[in-house]
PDB file of C-alpha atoms in Angstrom:
ATOM      1  CA  MET A   1       5.179  31.397 -14.669  1.00  0.00           C
ATOM      2  CA  ALA A   2       7.633  29.639 -16.984  1.00  0.00           C
ATOM      3  CA  LEU A   3      10.474  30.407 -14.381  1.00  0.00           C
ATOM      4  CA  LEU A   4       8.357  28.867 -11.720  1.00  0.00           C
ATOM      5  CA  ALA A   5       7.871  25.560 -13.494  1.00  0.00           C
ATOM      6  CA  VAL A   6      11.509  25.474 -14.494  1.00  0.00           C
ATOM      7  CA  LEU A   7      12.686  26.034 -10.788  1.00  0.00           C
ATOM      8  CA  MET A   8      10.088  23.239  -9.603  1.00  0.00           C
ATOM      9  CA  PHE A   9      11.588  20.817 -12.280  1.00  0.00           C
ATOM     10  CA  VAL A  10      15.060  21.709 -11.185  1.00  0.00           C
ATOM     11  CA  ALA A  11      14.097  21.196  -7.604  1.00  0.00           C
ATOM     12  CA  SER A  12      12.614  17.606  -8.201  1.00  0.00           C
ATOM     13  CA  CYS A  13      15.743  16.721 -10.215  1.00  0.00           C
ATOM     14  CA  SER A  14      18.403  17.587  -7.727  1.00  0.00           C
ATOM     15  CA  VAL A  15      20.983  15.338  -6.516  1.00  0.00           C
ATOM     16  CA  PRO A  16      20.341  14.306  -2.645  1.00  0.00           C
ATOM     17  CA  THR A  17      22.613  15.540   0.092  1.00  0.00           C
ATOM     18  CA  ALA A  18      24.435  13.111   2.489  1.00  0.00           C
ATOM     19  CA  GLY A  19      21.818  11.307   4.652  1.00  0.00           C
ATOM     20  CA  GLN A  20      18.988  12.103   2.260  1.00  0.00           C
ATOM     21  CA  SER A  21      17.471   9.142   0.439  1.00  0.00           C
ATOM     22  CA  THR A  22      16.275   8.933  -3.121  1.00  0.00           C
ATOM     23  CA  ALA A  23      13.014   7.627  -4.403  1.00  0.00           C
ATOM     24  CA  PRO A  24      12.992   4.088  -5.560  1.00  0.00           C
ATOM     25  CA  THR A  25      12.189   2.987  -9.252  1.00  0.00           C
ATOM     26  CA  ALA A  26       9.337   1.166 -10.338  1.00  0.00           C
ATOM     27  CA  SER A  27      11.863  -1.841 -10.379  1.00  0.00           C
ATOM     28  CA  GLY A  28      12.720  -1.231  -6.863  1.00  0.00           C
ATOM     29  CA  TRP A  29       9.985  -3.445  -5.256  1.00  0.00           C
ATOM     30  CA  SER A  30      10.538  -4.249  -1.723  1.00  0.00           C
ATOM     31  CA  VAL A  31       8.964  -4.438   1.717  1.00  0.00           C
ATOM     32  CA  SER A  32      10.956  -2.591   4.141  1.00  0.00           C
ATOM     33  CA  PRO A  33       9.842  -3.117   7.920  1.00  0.00           C
ATOM     34  CA  THR A  34      12.592  -1.182   9.305  1.00  0.00           C
ATOM     35  CA  PRO A  35      12.886   2.417   8.345  1.00  0.00           C
ATOM     36  CA  SER A  36      16.242   4.543   8.005  1.00  0.00           C
ATOM     37  CA  VAL A  37      15.071   7.641   8.799  1.00  0.00           C
ATOM     38  CA  ALA A  38      14.430   9.575  11.861  1.00  0.00           C
ATOM     39  CA  ARG A  39      11.341   8.844  13.604  1.00  0.00           C
ATOM     40  CA  PRO A  40       8.692  11.409  14.971  1.00  0.00           C
ATOM     41  CA  THR A  41       8.659  11.704  18.721  1.00  0.00           C
ATOM     42  CA  SER A  42       6.011  11.425  21.465  1.00  0.00           C
ATOM     43  CA  GLU A  43       2.435  11.855  20.055  1.00  0.00           C
ATOM     44  CA  PHE A  44       1.534  11.198  16.642  1.00  0.00           C
ATOM     45  CA  ASP A  45       2.213  14.409  14.573  1.00  0.00           C
ATOM     46  CA  ALA A  46       0.671  13.896  10.963  1.00  0.00           C
ATOM     47  CA  ASP A  47       2.653  17.212   9.929  1.00  0.00           C
ATOM     48  CA  GLN A  48       5.865  15.956  11.022  1.00  0.00           C
ATOM     49  CA  VAL A  49       5.254  12.463   9.496  1.00  0.00           C
ATOM     50  CA  LEU A  50       4.441  14.029   6.169  1.00  0.00           C
ATOM     51  CA  GLU A  51       7.319  16.245   6.215  1.00  0.00           C
ATOM     52  CA  VAL A  52       9.636  13.284   6.999  1.00  0.00           C
ATOM     53  CA  ILE A  53       7.918  11.339   3.804  1.00  0.00           C
ATOM     54  CA  ARG A  54       8.647  14.603   1.741  1.00  0.00           C
ATOM     55  CA  LYS A  55      12.240  14.626   2.640  1.00  0.00           C
ATOM     56  CA  GLU A  56      12.186  11.031   1.319  1.00  0.00           C
ATOM     57  CA  GLY A  57      11.218  12.117  -1.974  1.00  0.00           C
ATOM     58  CA  PHE A  58       7.739  11.399  -1.875  1.00  0.00           C
ATOM     59  CA  THR A  59       4.307  13.230  -2.077  1.00  0.00           C
ATOM     60  CA  VAL A  60       1.351  12.333   0.214  1.00  0.00           C
ATOM     61  CA  PHE A  61      -2.077  13.181  -1.628  1.00  0.00           C
ATOM     62  CA  SER A  62      -4.884  13.868   0.560  1.00  0.00           C
ATOM     63  CA  PRO A  63      -3.890  11.783   3.637  1.00  0.00           C
ATOM     64  CA  GLU A  64      -6.770  10.311   5.373  1.00  0.00           C
ATOM     65  CA  VAL A  65      -5.788   9.488   9.223  1.00  0.00           C
ATOM     66  CA  PRO A  66      -8.080   7.306  11.363  1.00  0.00           C
ATOM     67  CA  GLU A  67      -9.453   9.052  14.196  1.00  0.00           C
ATOM     68  CA  THR A  68      -8.876   6.114  16.604  1.00  0.00           C
ATOM     69  CA  GLY A  69      -6.227   3.279  16.916  1.00  0.00           C
ATOM     70  CA  PRO A  70      -2.566   3.837  16.404  1.00  0.00           C
ATOM     71  CA  LEU A  71      -2.009   2.208  13.028  1.00  0.00           C
ATOM     72  CA  ARG A  72      -2.103   4.687  10.058  1.00  0.00           C
ATOM     73  CA  ALA A  73      -0.978   4.409   6.367  1.00  0.00           C
ATOM     74  CA  PHE A  74      -0.058   7.087   4.008  1.00  0.00           C
ATOM     75  CA  ASP A  75       0.132   6.438   0.084  1.00  0.00           C
ATOM     76  CA  GLY A  76       3.380   8.392  -1.195  1.00  0.00           C
ATOM     77  CA  LEU A  77       4.016   8.980  -4.799  1.00  0.00           C
ATOM     78  CA  CYS A  78       7.571   9.563  -5.888  1.00  0.00           C
ATOM     79  CA  THR A  79       7.812  13.267  -6.348  1.00  0.00           C
ATOM     80  CA  GLY A  80       8.429  14.081 -10.070  1.00  0.00           C
ATOM     81  CA  SER A  81       7.343  10.471 -11.320  1.00  0.00           C
ATOM     82  CA  VAL A  82       6.341  10.762 -14.961  1.00  0.00           C
ATOM     83  CA  ASN A  83       4.083   7.721 -15.124  1.00  0.00           C
ATOM     84  CA  GLY A  84       2.678   7.540 -11.587  1.00  0.00           C
ATOM     85  CA  ARG A  85       3.832   4.049 -11.125  1.00  0.00           C
ATOM     86  CA  CYS A  86       6.229   4.594  -8.194  1.00  0.00           C
ATOM     87  CA  HIS A  87       4.221   4.096  -4.731  1.00  0.00           C
ATOM     88  CA  ARG A  88       5.335   3.529  -1.259  1.00  0.00           C
ATOM     89  CA  VAL A  89       3.071   3.001   1.475  1.00  0.00           C
ATOM     90  CA  PHE A  90       4.336   4.231   4.884  1.00  0.00           C
ATOM     91  CA  ILE A  91       2.713   2.646   7.961  1.00  0.00           C
ATOM     92  CA  TYR A  92       3.152   4.057  11.321  1.00  0.00           C
ATOM     93  CA  ASP A  93       1.963   2.581  14.843  1.00  0.00           C
ATOM     94  CA  GLY A  94       1.553   5.619  16.755  1.00  0.00           C
ATOM     95  CA  PRO A  95       4.506   7.823  16.395  1.00  0.00           C
ATOM     96  CA  THR A  96       6.778   5.184  15.020  1.00  0.00           C
ATOM     97  CA  ARG A  97       7.179   3.999  11.341  1.00  0.00           C
ATOM     98  CA  VAL A  98       6.640   0.026  11.262  1.00  0.00           C
ATOM     99  CA  GLY A  99       6.827  -0.563   7.556  1.00  0.00           C
ATOM    100  CA  ALA A 100       7.160   0.877   4.120  1.00  0.00           C
ATOM    101  CA  ILE A 101       5.772  -1.003   0.869  1.00  0.00           C
ATOM    102  CA  ASP A 102       7.097  -0.391  -2.235  1.00  0.00           C
ATOM    103  CA  ALA A 103       4.950  -1.111  -5.553  1.00  0.00           C
ATOM    104  CA  GLY A 104       4.403   0.023  -8.965  1.00  0.00           C
ATOM    105  CA  ILE A 105       0.669   0.800  -8.109  1.00  0.00           C
ATOM    106  CA  VAL A 106      -0.881   0.171  -4.751  1.00  0.00           C
ATOM    107  CA  GLU A 107      -4.078   1.705  -3.093  1.00  0.00           C
ATOM    108  CA  ILE A 108      -5.027   1.850   0.491  1.00  0.00           C
ATOM    109  CA  ILE A 109      -8.554   0.741   0.360  1.00  0.00           C
ATOM    110  CA  ASN A 110      -9.254   0.723   4.131  1.00  0.00           C
ATOM    111  CA  GLN A 111      -7.809   1.678   7.484  1.00  0.00           C
ATOM    112  CA  SER A 112      -9.513   1.541  10.706  1.00  0.00           C
ATOM    113  CA  GLY A 113      -6.680   2.402  13.265  1.00  0.00           C
ATOM    114  CA  LYS A 114      -6.210  -1.290  13.969  1.00  0.00           C
ATOM    115  CA  GLU A 115      -5.721  -2.570  10.431  1.00  0.00           C
ATOM    116  CA  VAL A 116      -4.670  -1.368   6.970  1.00  0.00           C
ATOM    117  CA  ILE A 117      -6.113  -3.073   3.842  1.00  0.00           C
ATOM    118  CA  LEU A 118      -3.892  -2.647   0.562  1.00  0.00           C
ATOM    119  CA  GLN A 119      -5.052  -3.650  -2.665  1.00  0.00           C
ATOM    120  CA  PHE A 120      -2.500  -4.236  -5.750  1.00  0.00           C
ATOM    121  CA  PRO A 121      -3.542  -4.515  -9.311  1.00  0.00           C
ATOM    122  CA  GLN A 122      -2.170  -7.480 -11.196  1.00  0.00           C
ATOM    123  CA  TYR A 123      -0.654  -7.219 -14.588  1.00  0.00           C
ATOM    124  CA  LYS A 124      -0.393 -10.326 -16.755  1.00  0.00           C
ATOM    125  CA  VAL A 125       2.050 -10.675 -19.408  1.00  0.00           C
ATOM    126  CA  GLY A 126       1.094  -8.314 -22.420  1.00  0.00           C
ATOM    127  CA  ASP A 127      -0.915  -5.896 -20.346  1.00  0.00           C
ATOM    128  CA  ALA A 128      -0.426  -2.259 -21.153  1.00  0.00           C
ATOM    129  CA  GLY A 129       0.469  -0.012 -18.187  1.00  0.00           C
ATOM    130  CA  CYS A 130      -3.069   1.428 -18.273  1.00  0.00           C
ATOM    131  CA  CYS A 131      -4.843  -1.838 -17.961  1.00  0.00           C
ATOM    132  CA  PRO A 132      -3.906  -4.765 -15.424  1.00  0.00           C
ATOM    133  CA  SER A 133      -6.185  -7.663 -16.402  1.00  0.00           C
ATOM    134  CA  GLY A 134      -5.599  -9.841 -13.299  1.00  0.00           C
ATOM    135  CA  GLU A 135      -7.659 -10.156 -10.405  1.00  0.00           C
ATOM    136  CA  GLN A 136      -6.486  -7.457  -7.640  1.00  0.00           C
ATOM    137  CA  ARG A 137      -4.844  -8.693  -4.741  1.00  0.00           C
ATOM    138  CA  LYS A 138      -5.691  -7.605  -1.347  1.00  0.00           C
ATOM    139  CA  HIS A 139      -3.464  -7.798   1.939  1.00  0.00           C
ATOM    140  CA  THR A 140      -4.536  -6.961   5.516  1.00  0.00           C
ATOM    141  CA  GLY A 141      -1.930  -5.466   7.731  1.00  0.00           C
ATOM    142  CA  ARG A 142      -2.333  -5.620  11.595  1.00  0.00           C
ATOM    143  CA  MET A 143       0.437  -5.321  14.623  1.00  0.00           C
ATOM    144  CA  VAL A 144       0.967  -8.703  15.940  1.00  0.00           C
ATOM    145  CA  ASP A 145       3.316  -9.007  18.997  1.00  0.00           C
ATOM    146  CA  GLY A 146       4.772  -5.580  18.065  1.00  0.00           C
ATOM    147  CA  LYS A 147       5.366  -6.496  14.526  1.00  0.00           C
ATOM    148  CA  LEU A 148       3.493  -5.125  11.521  1.00  0.00           C
ATOM    149  CA  THR A 149       2.155  -8.408   9.861  1.00  0.00           C
ATOM    150  CA  PHE A 150       0.310  -8.783   6.509  1.00  0.00           C
ATOM    151  CA  THR A 151      -2.097 -11.592   5.856  1.00  0.00           C
ATOM    152  CA  PRO A 152      -1.501 -12.830   3.107  1.00  0.00           C
ATOM    153  CA  PRO A 153       2.363 -11.919   3.213  1.00  0.00           C
ATOM    154  CA  ILE A 154       3.066  -9.333   0.371  1.00  0.00           C
ATOM    155  CA  PRO A 155       5.605 -10.639  -2.275  1.00  0.00           C
ATOM    156  CA  ALA A 156       8.450  -8.783  -3.361  1.00  0.00           C
ATOM    157  CA  ASP A 157       6.889  -7.876  -6.616  1.00  0.00           C
ATOM    158  CA  PRO A 158       3.251  -7.133  -5.450  1.00  0.00           C
ATOM    159  CA  ASN A 159       1.879  -6.148  -8.952  1.00  0.00           C
ATOM    160  CA  ASN A 160       2.684  -9.507 -10.611  1.00  0.00           C
ATOM    161  CA  PRO A 161       0.379 -12.250 -10.231  1.00  0.00           C
ATOM    162  CA  GLU A 162       3.206 -14.862 -10.604  1.00  0.00           C
ATOM    163  CA  THR A 163       4.467 -13.894  -7.262  1.00  0.00           C
ATOM    164  CA  ARG A 164       2.726 -15.442  -4.119  1.00  0.00           C
TER     165      ARG A 164
END
C-alpha cells in the first residue's frame, strides 16, 4: 500500500513531456478562450474530453453533463493540488472547447446545455483561506455569435472583490 502511495505521488510530480502542459498555480488566474490542445472530433464524447482534461494535469470529479444542448462545463481541480485552490472550468460547445476559466475557487452552480452559471467566492483582505467573507459573484456564460460570452465579464482575478 505504501509503495502504491509513493508511485502515485511520483507520477503526479513528474516533469511534463514535450507538448504536455502543466497545471496553473493559484496565482495564474486567466480566462483563456482559445485552447492549445487537441480537440475531440465529431460527436461529443465525454470520455474523450475527460481524457484530454486529465492529460492537462486536472482531475474532474463527478462530471454532470446536460442531456440537452451543446454547452457543457467541467470543473477540473489541479491533480495533486495540496490546498484545492487550483481550479479550471473547461467549457465545450458540442465537441469543441470554447473556453477555460482559471480561479482559486469556482463552482458550476447550474448548466442547462444553453448556458453555464459559475460562482466565485470573494476574499476580502485578511480573510483566511477557508473563509471568504465577500458576497459571491455569479457569471452566466452563453454562446453569442459563435463566441463564449459571460455576463458580467469574468475579471482576471475572479476571487478578488476589488476586480470588476
